[in-house]
Amino acid sequence: MKPINCIIEEVRSEAPLIRTFWLDRNLDPAPGQYVMVWIRGVDEIPMSFSGPDTITVQSVGEASAALFSLGRGSTVGLRGPLGNGFVLRGKRILLMGGGVGTAPLAFLGEQAKSAGMKVASLLGFRCKEDLIFRDRFEALGDTIITTDDGSLGIHGRVASGLKELNLFEYDQIYLCGPEMMMWDIISRTQEHAKKTQACINRYFKCAAGICGSCCLDPDGLRVCVEGPVVMADRLLESEFGRYRRGPTGGKGPCKG
Ligand SMILES: Cc1cc2nc3c(=O)[nH]c(=O)nc-3n(C[C@H](O)[C@H](O)[C@H](O)COP(=O)(O)OP(=O)(O)OC[C@H]3O[C@@H](n4cnc5c(N)ncnc54)[C@H](O)[C@@H]3O)c2cc1C
Ligand code: FES
């Protein structure tokens, strides 16, 4: 798939290192799908959709910082939408996310509410300044917020909000965020793993299922094409939360 040219129509600051970009194209993505964004002269990196025509970018390194710095009228190349996306199931759902990982969940929650589902959210951030999309989640239904430093909501990691919820009440649970946050949740809620869809992050190069960069041990699931949404029971039996491969293919620690 060749990249298509796209013009950035609008940029909004969400947090000190997070911005949302409106694209001049609606690629008709499903929530959880991603797009490879080619920042010319720098790199091509994966980004989830935070809406039908938006991506929400956290500046963490060279390519994301270059994208983060683009303004209205700048152009990027796009390949997508790619990957499988979340599947909406049941009548009552729970969204659980951390940091910029809440972006695809806001998009998903809006589709779920339009379809008549009851939506609740548990969201975690490092501090209140890092909080994004509060209005979007609160418009969907009950929203619990945690912050690592206690500056807003429950003091602690996302998992510290679990005590406020009865997970048996939800038909389906949707998860996205830093790997160790997701691992913490999945390993504490194993009896719900068969109804938990997690949107995960691996090092993507081709995003076409060819290079093997994103494969998950032990069964070789290609996260770029068979994911990035993976059922949590499959993750419990995998490398997830234990190690991950970097740009050279070598194993390294999980982050977040
Ligand atoms: C399916 C998917 C959806 C994503 N959605 C979003 C999103 O909505 N918003 C957002 O801010 N970020 C998202 N990311 C993460 C984003 O792609 C990385 O932060 C970005 O690629 C980092 O590149 P860099 O050059 O800025 O940083 P680097 O300095 O290269 O690395 C910083 C960190 O990002 C990781 N990383 C670097 N390149 C890639 C790559 N090609 N694929 C995966 N991880 C990489 C590195 O392992 C390192 O931990 C997503 C990643 C995936 C796989
Ligand atoms: S990134 Fe190449 S196979 Fe997934």
PDB file of C-alpha atoms and ligand atoms in Angstrom:
ATOM      1  CA  MET A   1       0.000   0.000   0.000  1.00  0.00           C
ATOM      2  CA  LYS A   2       1.437   3.365  -1.063  1.00  0.00           C
ATOM      3  CA  PRO A   3       1.117   6.314   1.346  1.00  0.00           C
ATOM      4  CA  ILE A   4      -1.465   8.927   0.405  1.00  0.00           C
ATOM      5  CA  ASN A   5      -0.752  12.583   0.959  1.00  0.00           C
ATOM      6  CA  CYS A   6      -2.675  14.271   3.738  1.00  0.00           C
ATOM      7  CA  ILE A   7      -2.915  17.859   4.937  1.00  0.00           C
ATOM      8  CA  ILE A   8      -3.187  18.636   8.649  1.00  0.00           C
ATOM      9  CA  GLU A   9      -6.274  20.826   9.005  1.00  0.00           C
ATOM     10  CA  GLU A  10      -6.187  21.622  12.707  1.00  0.00           C
ATOM     11  CA  VAL A  11      -4.030  20.971  15.766  1.00  0.00           C
ATOM     12  CA  ARG A  12      -5.177  21.029  19.385  1.00  0.00           C
ATOM     13  CA  SER A  13      -3.031  20.768  22.500  1.00  0.00           C
ATOM     14  CA  GLU A  14      -4.408  18.165  24.940  1.00  0.00           C
ATOM     15  CA  ALA A  15      -1.538  18.077  27.476  1.00  0.00           C
ATOM     16  CA  PRO A  16       2.037  19.436  27.557  1.00  0.00           C
ATOM     17  CA  LEU A  17       3.354  16.593  25.344  1.00  0.00           C
ATOM     18  CA  ILE A  18       0.127  15.443  23.655  1.00  0.00           C
ATOM     19  CA  ARG A  19      -1.605  17.004  20.636  1.00  0.00           C
ATOM     20  CA  THR A  20      -4.542  15.980  18.438  1.00  0.00           C
ATOM     21  CA  PHE A  21      -4.257  16.420  14.660  1.00  0.00           C
ATOM     22  CA  TRP A  22      -7.266  16.697  12.341  1.00  0.00           C
ATOM     23  CA  LEU A  23      -6.502  15.131   8.949  1.00  0.00           C
ATOM     24  CA  ASP A  24      -8.112  16.277   5.720  1.00  0.00           C
ATOM     25  CA  ARG A  25      -9.176  12.673   5.064  1.00  0.00           C
ATOM     26  CA  ASN A  26     -11.636  10.361   6.755  1.00  0.00           C
ATOM     27  CA  LEU A  27     -10.191   6.902   6.110  1.00  0.00           C
ATOM     28  CA  ASP A  28     -13.267   5.287   7.697  1.00  0.00           C
ATOM     29  CA  PRO A  29     -11.298   3.510  10.431  1.00  0.00           C
ATOM     30  CA  ALA A  30     -12.708   1.255  13.143  1.00  0.00           C
ATOM     31  CA  PRO A  31     -11.609   2.241  16.666  1.00  0.00           C
ATOM     32  CA  GLY A  32      -8.420   0.319  17.532  1.00  0.00           C
ATOM     33  CA  GLN A  33      -7.175   0.376  13.952  1.00  0.00           C
ATOM     34  CA  TYR A  34      -4.054   2.428  13.245  1.00  0.00           C
ATOM     35  CA  VAL A  35      -2.387   4.364  10.459  1.00  0.00           C
ATOM     36  CA  MET A  36       1.286   4.472   9.498  1.00  0.00           C
ATOM     37  CA  VAL A  37       2.204   8.169   9.443  1.00  0.00           C
ATOM     38  CA  TRP A  38       5.140   9.083   7.258  1.00  0.00           C
ATOM     39  CA  ILE A  39       6.852  12.200   8.546  1.00  0.00           C
ATOM     40  CA  ARG A  40       8.890  13.095   5.493  1.00  0.00           C
ATOM     41  CA  GLY A  41      12.652  12.972   5.977  1.00  0.00           C
ATOM     42  CA  VAL A  42      12.286  11.472   9.465  1.00  0.00           C
ATOM     43  CA  ASP A  43      10.447   8.130   9.795  1.00  0.00           C
ATOM     44  CA  GLU A  44       7.120   6.331   9.451  1.00  0.00           C
ATOM     45  CA  ILE A  45       5.377   5.474  12.760  1.00  0.00           C
ATOM     46  CA  PRO A  46       2.119   3.833  13.837  1.00  0.00           C
ATOM     47  CA  MET A  47      -0.671   5.948  15.378  1.00  0.00           C
ATOM     48  CA  SER A  48      -4.128   4.864  16.522  1.00  0.00           C
ATOM     49  CA  PHE A  49      -7.179   6.822  15.427  1.00  0.00           C
ATOM     50  CA  SER A  50      -8.675   8.952  18.190  1.00  0.00           C
ATOM     51  CA  GLY A  51     -11.659   9.737  15.927  1.00  0.00           C
ATOM     52  CA  PRO A  52     -12.670   9.102  12.296  1.00  0.00           C
ATOM     53  CA  ASP A  53     -10.239  11.744  11.044  1.00  0.00           C
ATOM     54  CA  THR A  54      -7.959  12.418  14.021  1.00  0.00           C
ATOM     55  CA  ILE A  55      -4.783  11.052  15.581  1.00  0.00           C
ATOM     56  CA  THR A  56      -3.505  11.990  19.026  1.00  0.00           C
ATOM     57  CA  VAL A  57       0.257  12.077  19.346  1.00  0.00           C
ATOM     58  CA  GLN A  58       2.519  11.957  22.390  1.00  0.00           C
ATOM     59  CA  SER A  59       6.023  13.281  21.805  1.00  0.00           C
ATOM     60  CA  VAL A  60       8.401  10.554  23.042  1.00  0.00           C
ATOM     61  CA  GLY A  61      11.281  10.419  20.534  1.00  0.00           C
ATOM     62  CA  GLU A  62      12.562  11.704  17.195  1.00  0.00           C
ATOM     63  CA  ALA A  63       9.643  10.853  14.886  1.00  0.00           C
ATOM     64  CA  SER A  64       6.806  11.567  17.300  1.00  0.00           C
ATOM     65  CA  ALA A  65       8.462  14.872  18.242  1.00  0.00           C
ATOM     66  CA  ALA A  66       8.716  15.815  14.557  1.00  0.00           C
ATOM     67  CA  LEU A  67       5.028  14.966  14.047  1.00  0.00           C
ATOM     68  CA  PHE A  68       4.061  16.770  17.271  1.00  0.00           C
ATOM     69  CA  SER A  69       5.727  19.949  15.982  1.00  0.00           C
ATOM     70  CA  LEU A  70       3.763  20.069  12.697  1.00  0.00           C
ATOM     71  CA  GLY A  71       1.147  22.795  12.310  1.00  0.00           C
ATOM     72  CA  ARG A  72      -1.962  23.482  10.254  1.00  0.00           C
ATOM     73  CA  GLY A  73      -1.226  23.121   6.522  1.00  0.00           C
ATOM     74  CA  SER A  74       1.703  20.709   7.015  1.00  0.00           C
ATOM     75  CA  THR A  75       1.575  17.443   5.103  1.00  0.00           C
ATOM     76  CA  VAL A  76       2.250  13.818   6.039  1.00  0.00           C
ATOM     77  CA  GLY A  77       1.911  10.503   4.194  1.00  0.00           C
ATOM     78  CA  LEU A  78      -0.655   7.981   5.446  1.00  0.00           C
ATOM     79  CA  ARG A  79      -0.967   4.200   5.037  1.00  0.00           C
ATOM     80  CA  GLY A  80      -4.146   2.811   6.491  1.00  0.00           C
ATOM     81  CA  PRO A  81      -6.418   2.130   8.176  1.00  0.00           C
ATOM     82  CA  LEU A  82      -4.482  -0.985   9.252  1.00  0.00           C
ATOM     83  CA  GLY A  83      -4.980  -3.830  11.718  1.00  0.00           C
ATOM     84  CA  ASN A  84      -8.102  -5.401  13.153  1.00  0.00           C
ATOM     85  CA  GLY A  85      -9.691  -2.867  15.535  1.00  0.00           C
ATOM     86  CA  PHE A  86     -11.973  -3.486  18.531  1.00  0.00           C
ATOM     87  CA  VAL A  87     -15.211  -5.447  18.177  1.00  0.00           C
ATOM     88  CA  LEU A  88     -18.232  -4.054  20.043  1.00  0.00           C
ATOM     89  CA  ARG A  89     -20.081  -6.787  21.957  1.00  0.00           C
ATOM     90  CA  GLY A  90     -22.900  -6.797  24.509  1.00  0.00           C
ATOM     91  CA  LYS A  91     -24.942  -4.030  26.089  1.00  0.00           C
ATOM     92  CA  ARG A  92     -22.719  -2.794  28.884  1.00  0.00           C
ATOM     93  CA  ILE A  93     -18.997  -2.160  28.383  1.00  0.00           C
ATOM     94  CA  LEU A  94     -16.018  -0.894  30.370  1.00  0.00           C
ATOM     95  CA  LEU A  95     -13.139   1.134  28.901  1.00  0.00           C
ATOM     96  CA  MET A  96      -9.839   0.993  30.789  1.00  0.00           C
ATOM     97  CA  GLY A  97      -6.941   3.130  29.618  1.00  0.00           C
ATOM     98  CA  GLY A  98      -3.788   4.934  30.564  1.00  0.00           C
ATOM     99  CA  GLY A  99      -2.172   8.081  29.143  1.00  0.00           C
ATOM    100  CA  VAL A 100      -2.336   8.530  25.374  1.00  0.00           C
ATOM    101  CA  GLY A 101      -3.737   4.973  25.207  1.00  0.00           C
ATOM    102  CA  THR A 102      -7.101   6.471  26.160  1.00  0.00           C
ATOM    103  CA  ALA A 103      -7.304   8.022  22.655  1.00  0.00           C
ATOM    104  CA  PRO A 104      -8.688   4.995  20.726  1.00  0.00           C
ATOM    105  CA  LEU A 105     -10.979   4.215  23.682  1.00  0.00           C
ATOM    106  CA  ALA A 106     -12.670   7.632  23.457  1.00  0.00           C
ATOM    107  CA  PHE A 107     -13.377   6.909  19.769  1.00  0.00           C
ATOM    108  CA  LEU A 108     -14.670   3.411  20.630  1.00  0.00           C
ATOM    109  CA  GLY A 109     -16.849   4.691  23.484  1.00  0.00           C
ATOM    110  CA  GLU A 110     -18.519   7.235  21.201  1.00  0.00           C
ATOM    111  CA  GLN A 111     -19.420   4.508  18.686  1.00  0.00           C
ATOM    112  CA  ALA A 112     -20.689   2.280  21.505  1.00  0.00           C
ATOM    113  CA  LYS A 113     -22.898   5.033  22.930  1.00  0.00           C
ATOM    114  CA  SER A 114     -24.318   5.803  19.475  1.00  0.00           C
ATOM    115  CA  ALA A 115     -25.174   2.098  19.204  1.00  0.00           C
ATOM    116  CA  GLY A 116     -27.155   2.321  22.471  1.00  0.00           C
ATOM    117  CA  MET A 117     -24.608   0.636  24.766  1.00  0.00           C
ATOM    118  CA  LYS A 118     -23.996   1.665  28.370  1.00  0.00           C
ATOM    119  CA  VAL A 119     -20.377   2.808  28.758  1.00  0.00           C
ATOM    120  CA  ALA A 120     -18.219   3.260  31.883  1.00  0.00           C
ATOM    121  CA  SER A 121     -14.548   4.237  31.999  1.00  0.00           C
ATOM    122  CA  LEU A 122     -11.553   3.816  34.296  1.00  0.00           C
ATOM    123  CA  LEU A 123      -8.687   6.066  33.193  1.00  0.00           C
ATOM    124  CA  GLY A 124      -5.214   6.659  34.609  1.00  0.00           C
ATOM    125  CA  PHE A 125      -2.694   9.459  34.132  1.00  0.00           C
ATOM    126  CA  ARG A 126       0.595  10.418  35.729  1.00  0.00           C
ATOM    127  CA  CYS A 127      -0.812  13.725  37.024  1.00  0.00           C
ATOM    128  CA  LYS A 128      -3.793  16.019  36.411  1.00  0.00           C
ATOM    129  CA  GLU A 129      -1.863  18.037  33.790  1.00  0.00           C
ATOM    130  CA  ASP A 130      -1.557  14.854  31.669  1.00  0.00           C
ATOM    131  CA  LEU A 131      -5.312  14.181  31.696  1.00  0.00           C
ATOM    132  CA  ILE A 132      -6.795  14.080  28.175  1.00  0.00           C
ATOM    133  CA  PHE A 133     -10.341  13.754  26.796  1.00  0.00           C
ATOM    134  CA  ARG A 134     -12.050  14.161  30.198  1.00  0.00           C
ATOM    135  CA  ASP A 135     -15.107  15.769  28.542  1.00  0.00           C
ATOM    136  CA  ARG A 136     -15.356  13.023  25.934  1.00  0.00           C
ATOM    137  CA  PHE A 137     -15.325  10.229  28.535  1.00  0.00           C
ATOM    138  CA  GLU A 138     -17.623  11.985  31.008  1.00  0.00           C
ATOM    139  CA  ALA A 139     -20.149  12.487  28.182  1.00  0.00           C
ATOM    140  CA  LEU A 140     -20.205   8.693  27.712  1.00  0.00           C
ATOM    141  CA  GLY A 141     -21.061   7.692  31.289  1.00  0.00           C
ATOM    142  CA  ASP A 142     -19.526   7.012  34.716  1.00  0.00           C
ATOM    143  CA  THR A 143     -15.823   7.858  34.659  1.00  0.00           C
ATOM    144  CA  ILE A 144     -13.259   7.007  37.332  1.00  0.00           C
ATOM    145  CA  ILE A 145      -9.896   8.776  37.144  1.00  0.00           C
ATOM    146  CA  THR A 146      -6.646   7.792  38.840  1.00  0.00           C
ATOM    147  CA  THR A 147      -3.397   9.762  38.964  1.00  0.00           C
ATOM    148  CA  ASP A 148      -0.010   8.394  40.005  1.00  0.00           C
ATOM    149  CA  ASP A 149       0.723  11.490  42.084  1.00  0.00           C
ATOM    150  CA  GLY A 150      -2.769  11.861  43.561  1.00  0.00           C
ATOM    151  CA  SER A 151      -3.331  15.310  42.009  1.00  0.00           C
ATOM    152  CA  LEU A 152      -6.777  14.204  40.714  1.00  0.00           C
ATOM    153  CA  GLY A 153      -9.125  11.317  41.457  1.00  0.00           C
ATOM    154  CA  ILE A 154      -7.886   8.157  43.124  1.00  0.00           C
ATOM    155  CA  HIS A 155      -4.219   8.256  44.148  1.00  0.00           C
ATOM    156  CA  GLY A 156      -2.376   5.412  42.407  1.00  0.00           C
ATOM    157  CA  ARG A 157      -2.104   3.435  39.189  1.00  0.00           C
ATOM    158  CA  VAL A 158      -5.088   2.508  37.021  1.00  0.00           C
ATOM    159  CA  ALA A 159      -5.455  -0.820  38.840  1.00  0.00           C
ATOM    160  CA  SER A 160      -6.195   1.048  42.078  1.00  0.00           C
ATOM    161  CA  GLY A 161      -9.545   2.052  40.531  1.00  0.00           C
ATOM    162  CA  LEU A 162     -10.606  -1.604  40.115  1.00  0.00           C
ATOM    163  CA  LYS A 163     -11.930  -1.720  43.684  1.00  0.00           C
ATOM    164  CA  GLU A 164     -14.671   0.732  42.618  1.00  0.00           C
ATOM    165  CA  LEU A 165     -15.969  -1.655  39.939  1.00  0.00           C
ATOM    166  CA  ASN A 166     -17.653  -5.039  39.681  1.00  0.00           C
ATOM    167  CA  LEU A 167     -16.214  -6.453  36.457  1.00  0.00           C
ATOM    168  CA  PHE A 168     -18.911  -9.143  36.314  1.00  0.00           C
ATOM    169  CA  GLU A 169     -21.394  -6.380  35.398  1.00  0.00           C
ATOM    170  CA  TYR A 170     -19.704  -5.750  32.034  1.00  0.00           C
ATOM    171  CA  ASP A 171     -20.250  -7.784  28.876  1.00  0.00           C
ATOM    172  CA  GLN A 172     -16.931  -6.671  27.393  1.00  0.00           C
ATOM    173  CA  ILE A 173     -13.842  -4.812  28.624  1.00  0.00           C
ATOM    174  CA  TYR A 174     -11.574  -2.729  26.374  1.00  0.00           C
ATOM    175  CA  LEU A 175      -8.011  -1.908  27.351  1.00  0.00           C
ATOM    176  CA  CYS A 176      -5.284   0.360  25.945  1.00  0.00           C
ATOM    177  CA  GLY A 177      -2.253   2.043  27.500  1.00  0.00           C
ATOM    178  CA  PRO A 178       1.368   1.492  28.492  1.00  0.00           C
ATOM    179  CA  GLU A 179       2.295  -2.194  28.452  1.00  0.00           C
ATOM    180  CA  MET A 180       3.015  -2.595  32.169  1.00  0.00           C
ATOM    181  CA  MET A 181      -0.253  -0.855  33.037  1.00  0.00           C
ATOM    182  CA  MET A 182      -2.160  -3.264  30.775  1.00  0.00           C
ATOM    183  CA  TRP A 183      -0.223  -6.237  32.145  1.00  0.00           C
ATOM    184  CA  ASP A 184      -1.038  -5.151  35.699  1.00  0.00           C
ATOM    185  CA  ILE A 185      -4.755  -5.054  34.850  1.00  0.00           C
ATOM    186  CA  ILE A 186      -4.789  -8.310  32.848  1.00  0.00           C
ATOM    187  CA  SER A 187      -2.893 -10.288  35.460  1.00  0.00           C
ATOM    188  CA  ARG A 188      -5.176  -9.049  38.284  1.00  0.00           C
ATOM    189  CA  THR A 189      -8.391  -9.728  36.330  1.00  0.00           C
ATOM    190  CA  GLN A 190      -7.571 -13.102  34.748  1.00  0.00           C
ATOM    191  CA  GLU A 191     -11.078 -14.495  35.192  1.00  0.00           C
ATOM    192  CA  HIS A 192     -12.297 -11.760  32.805  1.00  0.00           C
ATOM    193  CA  ALA A 193      -9.557 -12.303  30.192  1.00  0.00           C
ATOM    194  CA  LYS A 194     -11.902 -13.990  27.701  1.00  0.00           C
ATOM    195  CA  LYS A 195     -14.011 -10.833  27.521  1.00  0.00           C
ATOM    196  CA  THR A 196     -11.102  -8.345  27.529  1.00  0.00           C
ATOM    197  CA  GLN A 197      -9.874  -6.856  24.235  1.00  0.00           C
ATOM    198  CA  ALA A 198      -6.462  -5.174  24.558  1.00  0.00           C
ATOM    199  CA  CYS A 199      -4.966  -2.811  21.981  1.00  0.00           C
ATOM    200  CA  ILE A 200      -1.229  -3.463  22.212  1.00  0.00           C
ATOM    201  CA  ASN A 201       1.952  -1.858  20.977  1.00  0.00           C
ATOM    202  CA  ARG A 202       4.986  -3.565  19.435  1.00  0.00           C
ATOM    203  CA  TYR A 203       7.836  -2.247  17.278  1.00  0.00           C
ATOM    204  CA  PHE A 204       6.343  -1.921  13.795  1.00  0.00           C
ATOM    205  CA  LYS A 205       8.488  -1.664  10.651  1.00  0.00           C
ATOM    206  CA  CYS A 206       6.581  -2.899   7.577  1.00  0.00           C
ATOM    207  CA  ALA A 207       3.053  -2.881   9.098  1.00  0.00           C
ATOM    208  CA  ALA A 208       2.242  -5.413   6.375  1.00  0.00           C
ATOM    209  CA  GLY A 209       2.904  -8.741   8.103  1.00  0.00           C
ATOM    210  CA  ILE A 210       6.156  -9.356   6.239  1.00  0.00           C
ATOM    211  CA  CYS A 211       9.194  -8.360   8.319  1.00  0.00           C
ATOM    212  CA  GLY A 212       8.427 -10.152  11.611  1.00  0.00           C
ATOM    213  CA  SER A 213       9.422  -7.162  13.749  1.00  0.00           C
ATOM    214  CA  CYS A 214       6.144  -7.077  15.681  1.00  0.00           C
ATOM    215  CA  CYS A 215       5.669 -10.830  16.235  1.00  0.00           C
ATOM    216  CA  LEU A 216       4.587 -11.969  19.683  1.00  0.00           C
ATOM    217  CA  ASP A 217       6.161 -15.069  21.267  1.00  0.00           C
ATOM    218  CA  PRO A 218       5.401 -17.943  21.506  1.00  0.00           C
ATOM    219  CA  ASP A 219       2.929 -18.282  18.613  1.00  0.00           C
ATOM    220  CA  GLY A 220       4.287 -15.560  16.316  1.00  0.00           C
ATOM    221  CA  LEU A 221       1.104 -13.475  16.178  1.00  0.00           C
ATOM    222  CA  ARG A 222       1.826 -10.558  13.830  1.00  0.00           C
ATOM    223  CA  VAL A 223       0.526  -7.643  15.844  1.00  0.00           C
ATOM    224  CA  CYS A 224       0.563  -5.291  12.828  1.00  0.00           C
ATOM    225  CA  VAL A 225      -1.979  -7.353  10.834  1.00  0.00           C
ATOM    226  CA  GLU A 226      -3.609  -9.836  13.277  1.00  0.00           C
ATOM    227  CA  GLY A 227      -3.658  -7.118  15.988  1.00  0.00           C
ATOM    228  CA  PRO A 228      -3.182  -4.596  17.407  1.00  0.00           C
ATOM    229  CA  VAL A 229      -6.304  -5.708  19.282  1.00  0.00           C
ATOM    230  CA  VAL A 230      -5.644  -9.065  20.971  1.00  0.00           C
ATOM    231  CA  MET A 231      -7.811 -10.980  23.462  1.00  0.00           C
ATOM    232  CA  ALA A 232      -6.289 -10.838  26.939  1.00  0.00           C
ATOM    233  CA  ASP A 233      -6.362 -14.615  27.463  1.00  0.00           C
ATOM    234  CA  ARG A 234      -3.948 -14.935  24.535  1.00  0.00           C
ATOM    235  CA  LEU A 235      -1.674 -12.273  26.058  1.00  0.00           C
ATOM    236  CA  LEU A 236      -1.522 -14.126  29.385  1.00  0.00           C
ATOM    237  CA  GLU A 237       0.265 -16.964  27.562  1.00  0.00           C
ATOM    238  CA  SER A 238       2.663 -14.708  25.627  1.00  0.00           C
ATOM    239  CA  GLU A 239       5.736 -12.498  25.988  1.00  0.00           C
ATOM    240  CA  PHE A 240       3.435  -9.561  26.791  1.00  0.00           C
ATOM    241  CA  GLY A 241       4.413  -7.882  30.064  1.00  0.00           C
ATOM    242  CA  ARG A 242       7.696  -9.802  30.164  1.00  0.00           C
ATOM    243  CA  TYR A 243       9.827  -8.546  27.259  1.00  0.00           C
ATOM    244  CA  ARG A 244       9.541  -6.944  23.816  1.00  0.00           C
ATOM    245  CA  ARG A 245      11.679  -6.594  20.703  1.00  0.00           C
ATOM    246  CA  GLY A 246      13.227  -3.287  19.656  1.00  0.00           C
ATOM    247  CA  PRO A 247      14.507  -1.876  16.343  1.00  0.00           C
ATOM    248  CA  THR A 248      17.258  -4.524  15.960  1.00  0.00           C
ATOM    249  CA  GLY A 249      14.957  -7.432  16.846  1.00  0.00           C
ATOM    250  CA  GLY A 250      16.769  -7.957  20.169  1.00  0.00           C
ATOM    251  CA  LYS A 251      14.720  -8.536  23.322  1.00  0.00           C
ATOM    252  CA  GLY A 252      14.408  -5.700  25.825  1.00  0.00           C
ATOM    253  CA  PRO A 253      12.316  -4.754  28.841  1.00  0.00           C
ATOM    254  CA  CYS A 254       8.672  -3.671  28.554  1.00  0.00           C
ATOM    255  CA  LYS A 255       7.996  -0.056  29.400  1.00  0.00           C
ATOM    256  CA  GLY A 256       5.288   1.967  31.035  1.00  0.00           C
TER     257      GLY A 256
HETATM  258  C1  LIG B   1      -0.535   0.044  16.882  1.00  0.00           C
HETATM  259  C2  LIG B   1       0.122   1.238  17.538  1.00  0.00           C
HETATM  260  C3  LIG B   1      -0.636   2.363  17.799  1.00  0.00           C
HETATM  261  C4  LIG B   1      -0.032   3.476  18.395  1.00  0.00           C
HETATM  262  N1  LIG B   1      -0.813   4.558  18.652  1.00  0.00           N
HETATM  263  C5  LIG B   1      -0.257   5.660  19.194  1.00  0.00           C
HETATM  264  C6  LIG B   1      -1.052   6.811  19.439  1.00  0.00           C
HETATM  265  O1  LIG B   1      -2.263   6.849  19.183  1.00  0.00           O
HETATM  266  N2  LIG B   1      -0.446   7.889  19.978  1.00  0.00           N
HETATM  267  C7  LIG B   1       0.892   7.878  20.290  1.00  0.00           C
HETATM  268  O2  LIG B   1       1.391   8.914  20.774  1.00  0.00           O
HETATM  269  N3  LIG B   1       1.663   6.802  20.092  1.00  0.00           N
HETATM  270  C8  LIG B   1       1.126   5.682  19.542  1.00  0.00           C
HETATM  271  N4  LIG B   1       1.908   4.584  19.314  1.00  0.00           N
HETATM  272  C9  LIG B   1       3.331   4.610  19.709  1.00  0.00           C
HETATM  273  C10 LIG B   1       4.148   5.364  18.667  1.00  0.00           C
HETATM  274  O3  LIG B   1       4.106   4.677  17.438  1.00  0.00           O
HETATM  275  C11 LIG B   1       5.611   5.476  19.169  1.00  0.00           C
HETATM  276  O4  LIG B   1       5.616   6.300  20.312  1.00  0.00           O
HETATM  277  C12 LIG B   1       6.491   6.087  18.102  1.00  0.00           C
HETATM  278  O5  LIG B   1       6.642   5.166  17.053  1.00  0.00           O
HETATM  279  C13 LIG B   1       7.835   6.420  18.702  1.00  0.00           C
HETATM  280  O6  LIG B   1       8.738   6.853  17.686  1.00  0.00           O
HETATM  281  P1  LIG B   1       9.851   7.953  18.001  1.00  0.00           P
HETATM  282  O7  LIG B   1      10.815   8.015  16.879  1.00  0.00           O
HETATM  283  O8  LIG B   1       9.180   9.212  18.410  1.00  0.00           O
HETATM  284  O9  LIG B   1      10.538   7.405  19.335  1.00  0.00           O
HETATM  285  P2  LIG B   1      11.790   6.453  19.516  1.00  0.00           P
HETATM  286  O10 LIG B   1      12.882   7.262  20.093  1.00  0.00           O
HETATM  287  O11 LIG B   1      12.078   5.653  18.287  1.00  0.00           O
HETATM  288  O12 LIG B   1      11.222   5.448  20.593  1.00  0.00           O
HETATM  289  C14 LIG B   1      10.514   5.859  21.721  1.00  0.00           C
HETATM  290  C15 LIG B   1       9.684   4.640  22.171  1.00  0.00           C
HETATM  291  O13 LIG B   1       8.715   4.261  21.149  1.00  0.00           O
HETATM  292  C16 LIG B   1       8.918   2.901  20.697  1.00  0.00           C
HETATM  293  N5  LIG B   1       8.825   2.853  19.209  1.00  0.00           N
HETATM  294  C17 LIG B   1       9.651   3.480  18.345  1.00  0.00           C
HETATM  295  N6  LIG B   1       9.296   3.245  17.051  1.00  0.00           N
HETATM  296  C18 LIG B   1       8.221   2.428  17.084  1.00  0.00           C
HETATM  297  C19 LIG B   1       7.430   1.812  16.080  1.00  0.00           C
HETATM  298  N7  LIG B   1       7.663   1.974  14.768  1.00  0.00           N
HETATM  299  N8  LIG B   1       6.409   1.021  16.490  1.00  0.00           N
HETATM  300  C20 LIG B   1       6.138   0.849  17.807  1.00  0.00           C
HETATM  301  N9  LIG B   1       6.867   1.414  18.806  1.00  0.00           N
HETATM  302  C21 LIG B   1       7.905   2.175  18.470  1.00  0.00           C
HETATM  303  C22 LIG B   1      10.320   2.551  21.147  1.00  0.00           C
HETATM  304  O14 LIG B   1      10.424   1.154  21.458  1.00  0.00           O
HETATM  305  C23 LIG B   1      10.522   3.384  22.413  1.00  0.00           C
HETATM  306  O15 LIG B   1       9.955   2.746  23.524  1.00  0.00           O
HETATM  307  C24 LIG B   1       1.353   3.450  18.737  1.00  0.00           C
HETATM  308  C25 LIG B   1       2.115   2.311  18.464  1.00  0.00           C
HETATM  309  C26 LIG B   1       1.500   1.202  17.883  1.00  0.00           C
HETATM  310  C27 LIG B   1       2.329  -0.011  17.591  1.00  0.00           C
HETATM  311  S1  FES B   2       5.723  -4.836  11.457  1.00  0.00           S
HETATM  312 FE1  FES B   2       6.506  -6.180   9.953  1.00  0.00          FE
HETATM  313  S2  FES B   2       5.423  -8.047  10.324  1.00  0.00           S
HETATM  314 FE2  FES B   2       4.505  -6.612  11.688  1.00  0.00          FE
END
